Amino acid sequence: MLKGRNLLEPMDFSLSELEEVFDLADRIIGDPAKYVHACDGKLLATLFYEPSTRTRFSFEAAMLRLGGQVIGFSEPNSSSVAKGESIADTVKTVACYADLAVMRHPKEGAPKVAAHSTSMPVINAGDGGHQHPTQTLTDLLTIRRTLGGFENITVGCCGDLKFGRTVHSLIKALSRYKNVKFILISPEELRIPDYVRKEILIKNGIEFEEVRSLQEALPKLDVLYMTRVQKERFFNEEDYIRLKDTYILDKAKMKLAKESMIVLHPLPRVNEIAVEVDEDPRAMYFVQAKNGMFVRMALIMSLLGIEG
Amino acid sequence: MLKGRNLLEPMDFSLSELEEVFDLADRIIGDPAKYVHACDGKLLATLFYEPSTRTRFSFEAAMLRLGGQVIGFSEPNSSSVAKGESIADTVKTVACYADLAVMRHPKEGAPKVAAHSTSMPVINAGDGGHQHPTQTLTDLLTIRRTLGGFENITVGCCGDLKFGRTVHSLIKALSRYKNVKFILISPEELRIPDYVRKEILIKNGIEFEEVRSLQEALPKLDVLYMTRVQKERFFNEEDYIRLKDTYILDKAKMKLAKESMIVLHPLPRVNEIAVEVDEDPRAMYFVQAKNGMFVRMALIMSLLGIEG
Amino acid sequence: MLKGRNLLEPMDFSLSELEEVFDLADRIIGDPAKYVHACDGKLLATLFYEPSTRTRFSFEAAMLRLGGQVIGFSEPNSSSVAKGESIADTVKTVACYADLAVMRHPKEGAPKVAAHSTSMPVINAGDGGHQHPTQTLTDLLTIRRTLGGFENITVGCCGDLKFGRTVHSLIKALSRYKNVKFILISPEELRIPDYVRKEILIKNGIEFEEVRSLQEALPKLDVLYMTRVQKERFFNEEDYIRLKDTYILDKAKMKLAKESMIVLHPLPRVNEIAVEVDEDPRAMYFVQAKNGMFVRMALIMSLLGIEG
């Protein structure tokens, strides 16, 4: 039972708890009309100390489509932060009004502090460069729904593997399943950090390769996880310009991939996937965005202890 | 049938489609209680890349009074724009969560781009100095409800006729009806631009006069459409101060008008209509604001294909 | 009957009208499920010309938990203020969409102007340093629920008594009941202003003392009302630092208090109450925050004339 629990890190839930959430998400996708009153009378607080329209929309739509309601802020300026209040106090007060809270915060660990201050469930919607567990749930649900499961698959991660937290979380999460192989495709400057390479991959005996060429990797992949090369991660403009176009997925490259391969991307994309790829049936990133809403619906219901 | 359509420009709907929307608006005004569940389970996204509280409130109230729900942002800073995402991608993602979207954007054509990226209906709530079609629907509904129709009427447009897009759209829209005459009342500096004078009025053989005196025009009018003289349109303070008070409607001037004339204004007003006029039964601008909500209710239902 | 009334100042309601609101609040707290549809189809506008997340959340949660809906803004920038519109016009327009409005404004008297422009009920949610009547309702309800009433009690007010408007309003409100005694605990620099001392306390023959020592006052109190020492009230950093820690309530000091004493605080706190006090059953400030939502539910229903 997930009732009353928090979701602070992608690994907070056991494999069977994850299955429980994904099974519910599947049922919601299959018959959304059945769930339009599931959260009647419940209130979600969205506490975004850092703007993130996409994530906020996804949570708010999830709650509203379950019949629940939402209060919240989308920017730090409109909050009480300026008055010197601690996160613990803010969350204790929010718990007077709401039944659960979603928090995005620029500081690592802030959602954890929040969760420990109250019995109200708290969901981490991104804390600094650290964790964004509902993105990982979204990625996993999409893989499960398209490939049928997580075992015996080869997953290519491409782009900014150094700073891209969604990739790190996905690797961590997938490393719990049997016979998952990773191909890590990035420029030298943006290789996966040691804490993932050593602490997760090598430590758990996961098979992986680090390569430079997207073309060479493509034919082997069941999942291609593309990531955005974020301008703000670079110290100078030159490096950014040189690297940002290195790994652009286009129609021509898609010809090298299996018919059954799926392309995922956490969005927003800049130009790492050409728009022409959108029409390819293997392009799953907008389906993935929609799954993000459904898995959040399942998560909200689970943490509130609502059967479905 | 308007189901699945967009509203991007005031002329997007045919005369009979407009009638369909206005008829529904009339029915909603007549019995609002009947429609409180019309949009149950539906979600509207309000994407305001430029703040406009009035327009946003009107749309949100419309959706909520139909039983629907709303997600959205009211300022560009809280959006994903900063991350370099295209409007097409933003709207494709929003379409994963919402059933229709309202967009206000400082760039002309942005709502059109949005509409072409998705099958979700998109409503233009103002794009730059260009179009604001639901304001035109509001104006038309108010004329229809008070004067019974659009034929054989004399419409005075007063104030900033150069930059005031609502006036341009209204003239365009009314020029589709029989025997509408315009009296265009403005200072020399703010006369109606050529694209309206030549392309719409002269081209369609519409009767019109351009005059300087509000007093002289008043006795002839069935509709007086006042507009705000926007400070931001002027290059220097002096010109603004000299011109802004030129066409102020007050109680004294109202004595010159017909008993049946109606005064419209898109709001907000600054001082172009004296507050003392508010009590005059011919002052229809707050009724007009309320009609704005009702016509948006009818529009939302129509685009979603909900019978009423 | 409070239907159609405004709440602009804490003393707007008679004692029996207050009882009516508190009785309803008690019934809501006793059986919240009974009220989840009380405001179905009603719309609240939250007009925050100054950010105040806590107060906004409390009102929005109140309305949503009654089945009503909310439109609003949480910052002045997203409003039409910039366009030069008067408050009267803004509120007249809002009244086209909403059934009642809550206004927070940096200028004293703004909510009064708003209320006089429309027949829609307006609630003052704080205007400048002036009034914040729903905070007073919150404080009173909490005292009534814990002590059973307002007569024959000794109330200690501690901290910034000079600028703290909540304390001034509370003193005013309690001075209407029989045999209430005040102990006013503050540094010399932050003593209660003359308009409270002379116009309310002395004029009404209320018993009160002004003291410097929290410790000495504590054993006598039935209610300890702590307040935040706001940094922005001080002209220089030094004075602030010297004074802010003067009256910190901690576990040790709580030993001096009666078993039945309650500790109130309008929140947010900075450090005037040590976190260790939170676990003390006499610490009522988070209960008070929750009561704030319930009393606003009762207030909204009363002003809308909804029986309950």
Coordinates of C-alpha atoms in Angstrom, one line a residue, chain B residues 3-306:
Chain B
K3 CA -16.7 21.1 -33.5
G4 CA -12.9 20.8 -33.7
R5 CA -12.5 24.2 -35.3
N6 CA -10.2 27.1 -34.3
L7 CA -11.0 30.7 -33.8
L8 CA -8.0 32.7 -35.0
E9 CA -9.5 35.7 -36.8
P10 CA -12.8 37.4 -36.4
M11 CA -13.8 36.4 -39.9
D12 CA -13.1 32.7 -39.4
F13 CA -16.8 31.9 -38.9
S14 CA -19.5 32.3 -41.5
L15 CA -22.5 34.4 -40.8
S16 CA -24.6 31.3 -40.0
E17 CA -21.8 29.9 -37.8
L18 CA -21.8 33.2 -35.9
E19 CA -25.6 33.0 -35.5
E20 CA -25.2 29.5 -34.1
V21 CA -22.8 30.8 -31.5
F22 CA -24.9 33.8 -30.6
D23 CA -28.1 31.7 -30.4
L24 CA -26.4 29.4 -28.0
A25 CA -25.1 32.4 -26.0
D26 CA -28.7 33.7 -25.8
R27 CA -29.9 30.4 -24.5
I28 CA -27.1 30.3 -21.8
I29 CA -27.9 33.9 -20.7
G30 CA -31.6 32.9 -20.5
D31 CA -30.9 29.8 -18.3
P32 CA -27.3 29.6 -17.0
A33 CA -28.2 26.9 -14.5
K34 CA -29.0 24.5 -17.4
Y35 CA -25.3 24.7 -18.5
V36 CA -23.4 24.2 -15.2
H37 CA -22.4 20.7 -16.1
A38 CA -22.1 21.2 -19.9
C39 CA -18.3 20.8 -19.9
D40 CA -17.9 18.4 -17.0
G41 CA -14.6 16.5 -17.4
K42 CA -13.2 19.0 -20.0
L43 CA -10.0 21.0 -19.5
L44 CA -9.2 24.4 -20.9
A45 CA -5.6 25.6 -21.1
T46 CA -5.1 29.4 -20.9
L47 CA -1.7 30.2 -22.4
F48 CA -1.1 33.9 -21.8
Y49 CA 2.4 34.8 -23.1
E50 CA 1.3 38.4 -22.4
P51 CA -0.7 39.4 -19.3
S52 CA -4.4 40.2 -19.8
T53 CA -6.3 39.7 -16.6
R54 CA -9.7 40.7 -18.1
T55 CA -9.6 38.3 -21.0
R56 CA -8.1 35.5 -19.0
F57 CA -10.8 35.9 -16.3
S58 CA -13.5 35.9 -18.9
F59 CA -12.3 32.7 -20.4
E60 CA -11.7 31.0 -17.1
A61 CA -15.0 32.0 -15.7
A62 CA -16.7 30.8 -18.9
M63 CA -15.1 27.4 -18.6
L64 CA -15.6 27.0 -14.8
R65 CA -19.3 28.1 -15.1
L66 CA -19.8 25.3 -17.6
G67 CA -18.4 22.8 -15.1
G68 CA -15.1 22.5 -16.9
Q69 CA -11.6 23.0 -15.4
V70 CA -8.7 25.2 -16.2
I71 CA -4.9 25.0 -16.3
G72 CA -2.7 27.8 -17.5
F73 CA -0.2 30.5 -17.1
S74 CA -0.7 34.3 -17.0
E75 CA 2.8 35.5 -17.7
P76 CA 5.5 34.4 -20.0
N77 CA 8.2 34.0 -17.3
S78 CA 6.4 31.0 -15.8
S79 CA 6.4 29.2 -19.2
S80 CA 8.9 26.9 -20.8
V81 CA 9.7 29.6 -23.4
A82 CA 13.1 30.3 -21.8
K83 CA 14.2 26.7 -22.5
G84 CA 14.0 27.4 -26.3
E85 CA 11.0 25.3 -27.1
S86 CA 9.0 26.1 -30.2
I87 CA 5.3 27.1 -29.9
A88 CA 4.4 24.1 -31.9
D89 CA 6.0 21.8 -29.3
T90 CA 4.5 23.6 -26.4
V91 CA 1.0 23.3 -27.9
K92 CA 1.5 19.7 -28.8
T93 CA 2.4 19.0 -25.2
V94 CA -0.5 21.1 -23.8
A95 CA -2.8 19.0 -26.1
C96 CA -1.7 15.9 -24.1
Y97 CA -3.4 17.5 -21.0
A98 CA -6.1 19.8 -22.2
D99 CA -9.2 19.6 -24.5
L100 CA -8.8 23.1 -25.9
A101 CA -6.5 26.1 -25.6
V102 CA -6.7 29.9 -25.5
M103 CA -3.6 31.7 -26.5
R104 CA -2.5 35.3 -26.1
H105 CA 0.8 36.1 -27.6
P106 CA 2.8 39.3 -28.3
K107 CA 3.7 38.0 -31.8
E108 CA 1.3 38.1 -34.6
G109 CA 0.5 34.7 -36.0
A110 CA 1.6 32.7 -32.9
P111 CA -1.9 31.3 -32.3
K112 CA -2.1 30.3 -36.0
V113 CA 1.1 28.3 -35.6
A114 CA -0.2 26.8 -32.5
A115 CA -3.5 25.8 -34.1
H116 CA -1.7 24.1 -37.0
S117 CA 0.4 22.0 -34.7
T118 CA -2.5 20.1 -33.1
S119 CA -6.0 18.9 -33.6
M120 CA -7.0 20.5 -30.3
P121 CA -9.1 23.6 -30.9
V122 CA -7.1 26.9 -30.4
I123 CA -8.7 30.2 -29.7
N124 CA -6.8 33.4 -30.4
A125 CA -7.1 35.7 -27.4
G126 CA -5.0 38.5 -28.9
D127 CA -1.8 38.3 -30.9
G128 CA 0.2 41.5 -31.0
G129 CA -1.7 44.4 -32.6
H130 CA -3.3 42.0 -34.9
Q131 CA -6.5 40.1 -33.9
H132 CA -8.7 39.6 -30.9
P133 CA -11.7 37.7 -32.3
T134 CA -13.5 37.0 -29.1
Q135 CA -13.7 40.7 -28.4
T136 CA -15.5 41.0 -31.8
L137 CA -17.9 38.2 -30.8
T138 CA -18.6 40.1 -27.6
D139 CA -19.3 43.3 -29.4
L140 CA -21.5 41.7 -32.0
L141 CA -23.5 39.7 -29.4
T142 CA -24.1 42.9 -27.4
I143 CA -25.3 44.8 -30.5
R144 CA -27.6 41.8 -31.5
R145 CA -29.1 41.5 -28.0
T146 CA -29.8 45.2 -27.7
L147 CA -30.7 46.3 -31.2
G148 CA -32.1 43.0 -32.4
G149 CA -29.6 42.6 -35.3
F150 CA -27.0 44.2 -37.4
E151 CA -28.8 45.5 -40.4
N152 CA -29.7 49.2 -41.1
I153 CA -27.7 50.6 -38.3
T154 CA -25.3 53.6 -38.0
V155 CA -22.2 52.8 -35.9
G156 CA -19.9 55.5 -34.6
C157 CA -16.3 54.5 -33.8
C158 CA -14.6 57.1 -31.6
G159 CA -11.1 57.6 -30.4
D160 CA -7.9 55.8 -31.5
L161 CA -9.0 54.4 -34.8
K162 CA -5.4 54.0 -36.0
F163 CA -4.1 51.5 -33.5
G164 CA -7.3 50.2 -32.0
R165 CA -7.6 46.7 -33.4
T166 CA -11.0 46.0 -31.9
V167 CA -12.4 48.8 -34.0
H168 CA -10.8 47.4 -37.2
S169 CA -12.2 43.9 -36.5
L170 CA -15.6 45.3 -35.6
I171 CA -15.8 47.2 -38.9
K172 CA -14.7 44.2 -40.8
A173 CA -17.3 42.0 -39.1
L174 CA -20.2 44.5 -39.5
S175 CA -19.3 45.1 -43.1
R176 CA -20.8 41.6 -43.8
Y177 CA -24.3 42.8 -42.9
K178 CA -26.7 44.9 -45.0
N179 CA -26.9 48.6 -44.9
V180 CA -24.5 49.3 -42.0
K181 CA -23.1 52.9 -42.0
F182 CA -20.0 54.0 -40.1
I183 CA -19.1 57.4 -38.7
L184 CA -15.4 57.4 -37.9
I185 CA -14.7 60.0 -35.2
S186 CA -11.0 60.6 -34.4
P187 CA -8.3 63.3 -34.4
E188 CA -6.3 63.6 -37.6
E189 CA -3.4 61.7 -36.1
L190 CA -5.4 58.7 -35.2
R191 CA -7.6 58.2 -38.3
I192 CA -8.5 54.8 -39.5
P193 CA -5.6 53.2 -41.5
D194 CA -5.8 52.7 -45.3
Y195 CA -6.1 48.9 -45.1
V196 CA -9.5 49.4 -43.4
R197 CA -10.6 52.4 -45.4
K198 CA -9.7 51.1 -48.8
E199 CA -9.6 47.3 -48.4
I200 CA -12.8 47.0 -46.4
L201 CA -15.0 50.0 -46.5
I202 CA -14.4 51.4 -50.0
K203 CA -13.9 47.9 -51.6
N204 CA -17.2 46.6 -50.2
G205 CA -19.1 49.9 -51.0
I206 CA -19.9 50.5 -47.3
E207 CA -21.2 54.0 -46.5
F208 CA -18.9 55.9 -44.1
E209 CA -17.8 59.4 -43.0
E210 CA -14.7 60.5 -41.3
V211 CA -15.3 63.3 -38.9
R212 CA -13.5 65.2 -36.1
S213 CA -16.5 66.1 -33.8
L214 CA -18.1 63.7 -31.5
Q215 CA -20.9 66.1 -30.7
E216 CA -21.9 66.4 -34.3
A217 CA -21.9 62.7 -34.9
L218 CA -23.8 61.7 -31.8
P219 CA -27.4 62.4 -32.9
K220 CA -27.1 60.1 -35.9
L221 CA -25.7 57.0 -34.1
D222 CA -27.4 53.7 -33.1
V223 CA -24.1 52.4 -31.6
L224 CA -21.2 54.5 -30.2
Y225 CA -18.1 52.4 -29.9
M226 CA -15.6 54.2 -27.7
T227 CA -11.9 53.2 -27.5
R228 CA -9.1 53.9 -25.2
V229 CA -6.2 56.0 -26.3
Q230 CA -3.3 53.9 -25.3
K231 CA -0.3 55.7 -24.0
E232 CA 2.1 53.2 -25.3
R233 CA 1.1 54.0 -28.9
F234 CA 2.6 57.5 -28.7
F235 CA 6.1 58.5 -29.4
N236 CA 6.0 61.4 -27.0
E237 CA 4.1 62.4 -23.9
E238 CA 3.0 65.7 -25.3
D239 CA 1.0 64.3 -28.2
Y240 CA -0.6 61.8 -25.8
I241 CA -1.7 64.4 -23.3
R242 CA -3.1 66.7 -26.0
L243 CA -5.1 63.9 -27.7
K244 CA -6.2 61.7 -24.9
D245 CA -8.9 64.1 -23.6
T246 CA -10.2 65.1 -27.1
Y247 CA -13.0 62.6 -27.1
I248 CA -14.4 62.2 -23.7
L249 CA -18.0 61.1 -23.4
D250 CA -19.9 62.7 -20.6
K251 CA -23.5 63.3 -19.4
A252 CA -23.8 66.5 -21.4
K253 CA -22.8 64.8 -24.7
M254 CA -25.1 61.9 -24.0
K255 CA -28.0 64.3 -24.2
L256 CA -27.3 64.7 -27.9
A257 CA -27.7 61.0 -28.6
K258 CA -30.8 59.0 -29.4
E259 CA -32.7 57.4 -26.6
S260 CA -32.1 54.0 -28.2
M261 CA -28.3 54.5 -28.9
I262 CA -26.0 52.1 -27.0
V263 CA -22.5 52.9 -25.8
L264 CA -19.9 50.2 -26.1
H265 CA -16.3 50.1 -25.0
P266 CA -13.9 47.1 -25.0
L267 CA -12.5 48.1 -21.5
P268 CA -10.4 49.0 -19.7
R269 CA -11.3 52.6 -20.0
V270 CA -9.1 55.3 -18.7
N271 CA -11.1 58.5 -18.8
E272 CA -12.6 58.5 -22.3
I273 CA -16.0 57.8 -20.7
A274 CA -16.8 59.9 -17.6
V275 CA -17.9 57.7 -14.7
E276 CA -21.2 59.7 -14.5
V277 CA -22.2 58.0 -17.8
D278 CA -22.2 54.6 -16.1
E279 CA -25.7 55.1 -14.7
D280 CA -27.2 56.0 -18.1
P281 CA -29.2 53.0 -19.3
R282 CA -27.6 53.4 -22.7
A283 CA -24.2 52.6 -21.2
M284 CA -23.7 49.0 -22.1
Y285 CA -20.0 48.4 -21.5
F286 CA -20.4 46.4 -18.4
V287 CA -23.2 44.4 -19.9
Q288 CA -20.9 43.9 -22.8
A289 CA -18.2 42.6 -20.4
K290 CA -20.6 40.1 -19.0
N291 CA -21.7 39.1 -22.6
G292 CA -18.1 38.5 -23.2
M293 CA -18.2 35.6 -20.7
F294 CA -21.4 34.2 -22.1
V295 CA -20.2 34.3 -25.7
R296 CA -17.0 32.5 -24.7
M297 CA -19.1 29.9 -23.0
A298 CA -21.0 29.4 -26.2
L299 CA -17.7 29.3 -28.2
I300 CA -16.1 26.8 -25.9
M301 CA -19.1 24.5 -26.1
S302 CA -19.3 24.9 -29.9
L303 CA -15.6 24.1 -30.5
L304 CA -15.8 21.1 -28.2
G305 CA -18.9 19.9 -30.1
I306 CA -21.1 20.0 -27.0

